Amino acid sequence: MKPTTLSIIQILKDFGFDVILFIAGLAGGIVVLNRSNKLTRIQKFSTVLSGGLTANYLTPLVAEWLNLSDKTLYGLAFILGYGGLKFVEIFYISFHNKFSTSKITKSETDE
């Protein structure tokens, strides 16, 4: 028995992979390629793939964090795909600042 396309998409969603968000992120990654002609083929592939993966996994998180509606997800996925790893860096810094080491150090010194 062959698996249907619908069941494959459902399996991907069960693993946290949203095909539509990924494609929107890929599109954003492709647009980035127009900015630089100095990239090798591997770098171009990595740029597009990281755009798709960034969009896939960060779009729901950023949408929840900013209280955005479901109607904005695809545009947000495109923007995150366009920014790629730069958005991951910004998100990481923001997350790190929220739980800075000074809070941990302060609580450790109180003991």
Tab-separated table of C-alpha atoms in Angstrom:
chain	number	residue	atom	x	y	z
A	1	MET	CA	0.000	0.000	0.000
A	2	LYS	CA	1.478	3.344	-1.089
A	3	PRO	CA	1.308	6.279	1.326
A	4	THR	CA	-0.678	9.179	-0.005
A	5	THR	CA	0.632	12.719	-0.244
A	6	LEU	CA	-1.781	13.806	2.457
A	7	SER	CA	-0.445	11.245	4.911
A	8	ILE	CA	3.171	12.227	4.160
A	9	ILE	CA	2.328	15.862	4.868
A	10	GLN	CA	0.638	14.810	8.114
A	11	ILE	CA	3.692	12.794	9.136
A	12	LEU	CA	5.897	15.829	8.464
A	13	LYS	CA	3.570	18.008	10.554
A	14	ASP	CA	3.772	15.465	13.376
A	15	PHE	CA	7.540	16.040	13.336
A	16	GLY	CA	7.076	19.811	13.439
A	17	PHE	CA	7.670	20.368	9.738
A	18	ASP	CA	5.189	22.618	7.930
A	19	VAL	CA	5.672	22.281	4.171
A	20	ILE	CA	4.007	25.611	3.338
A	21	LEU	CA	6.131	27.580	5.808
A	22	PHE	CA	9.218	25.788	4.511
A	23	ILE	CA	8.405	26.723	0.909
A	24	ALA	CA	7.785	30.349	1.904
A	25	GLY	CA	11.169	30.353	3.635
A	26	LEU	CA	12.823	28.809	0.589
A	27	ALA	CA	11.380	31.629	-1.503
A	28	GLY	CA	12.868	34.155	0.901
A	29	GLY	CA	16.207	32.369	0.692
A	30	ILE	CA	16.082	32.445	-3.107
A	31	VAL	CA	15.497	36.203	-3.074
A	32	VAL	CA	18.659	36.603	-0.979
A	33	LEU	CA	20.668	34.989	-3.774
A	34	ASN	CA	20.113	38.076	-5.931
A	35	ARG	CA	22.153	40.135	-3.449
A	36	SER	CA	25.464	38.312	-3.945
A	37	ASN	CA	27.043	36.706	-6.981
A	38	LYS	CA	30.171	35.684	-5.076
A	39	LEU	CA	28.610	32.632	-3.434
A	40	THR	CA	29.589	29.112	-4.435
A	41	ARG	CA	26.902	26.576	-5.321
A	42	ILE	CA	27.190	24.996	-1.873
A	43	GLN	CA	26.802	28.402	-0.206
A	44	LYS	CA	23.773	29.189	-2.374
A	45	PHE	CA	22.195	25.845	-1.518
A	46	SER	CA	22.942	26.375	2.181
A	47	THR	CA	21.459	29.878	2.070
A	48	VAL	CA	18.207	28.686	0.534
A	49	LEU	CA	17.964	25.631	2.805
A	50	SER	CA	18.682	27.653	5.950
A	51	GLY	CA	15.993	30.118	4.873
A	52	GLY	CA	13.476	27.290	4.608
A	53	LEU	CA	14.441	25.679	7.890
A	54	THR	CA	14.572	28.992	9.740
A	55	ALA	CA	11.108	29.875	8.481
A	56	ASN	CA	9.736	26.439	9.269
A	57	TYR	CA	10.834	26.330	12.871
A	58	LEU	CA	10.857	29.999	13.896
A	59	THR	CA	7.649	31.245	12.262
A	60	PRO	CA	5.278	29.677	14.809
A	61	LEU	CA	7.521	30.772	17.665
A	62	VAL	CA	7.852	34.394	16.496
A	63	ALA	CA	4.135	34.574	15.623
A	64	GLU	CA	3.230	33.409	19.125
A	65	TRP	CA	5.767	35.732	20.707
A	66	LEU	CA	4.424	38.769	18.808
A	67	ASN	CA	0.756	37.714	19.089
A	68	LEU	CA	0.329	37.627	15.296
A	69	SER	CA	-2.695	36.098	13.619
A	70	ASP	CA	-2.591	32.987	11.435
A	71	LYS	CA	-3.103	35.201	8.386
A	72	THR	CA	0.382	36.650	8.806
A	73	LEU	CA	2.262	33.346	8.995
A	74	TYR	CA	3.200	33.031	5.331
A	75	GLY	CA	4.508	36.584	5.088
A	76	LEU	CA	6.426	36.112	8.321
A	77	ALA	CA	7.845	32.825	6.977
A	78	PHE	CA	9.043	34.607	3.844
A	79	ILE	CA	10.695	37.365	5.896
A	80	LEU	CA	12.352	34.835	8.203
A	81	GLY	CA	13.546	32.872	5.168
A	82	TYR	CA	14.946	36.057	3.690
A	83	GLY	CA	16.804	36.861	6.889
A	84	GLY	CA	17.819	33.254	7.453
A	85	LEU	CA	20.480	32.790	10.070
A	86	LYS	CA	20.557	36.502	10.934
A	87	PHE	CA	17.090	36.115	12.502
A	88	VAL	CA	18.303	33.079	14.429
A	89	GLU	CA	21.147	35.192	15.793
A	90	ILE	CA	18.800	38.048	16.762
A	91	PHE	CA	16.374	35.633	18.410
A	92	TYR	CA	19.200	33.929	20.302
A	93	ILE	CA	20.550	37.235	21.608
A	94	SER	CA	17.060	38.322	22.670
A	95	PHE	CA	16.423	34.991	24.394
A	96	HIS	CA	19.835	35.078	26.048
A	97	ASN	CA	19.261	38.614	27.341
A	98	LYS	CA	15.931	37.573	28.817
A	99	PHE	CA	17.658	34.875	30.834
A	100	SER	CA	20.998	36.592	31.319
A	101	THR	CA	23.784	35.113	33.395
A	102	SER	CA	23.545	38.019	35.827
A	103	LYS	CA	20.232	36.640	37.086
A	104	ILE	CA	21.770	33.207	37.522
A	105	THR	CA	24.867	34.627	39.187
A	106	LYS	CA	22.756	36.741	41.532
A	107	SER	CA	20.673	33.756	42.639
A	108	GLU	CA	23.807	31.635	43.120
A	109	THR	CA	25.398	34.295	45.320
A	110	ASP	CA	22.272	34.539	47.476
A	111	GLU	CA	22.708	30.938	48.627
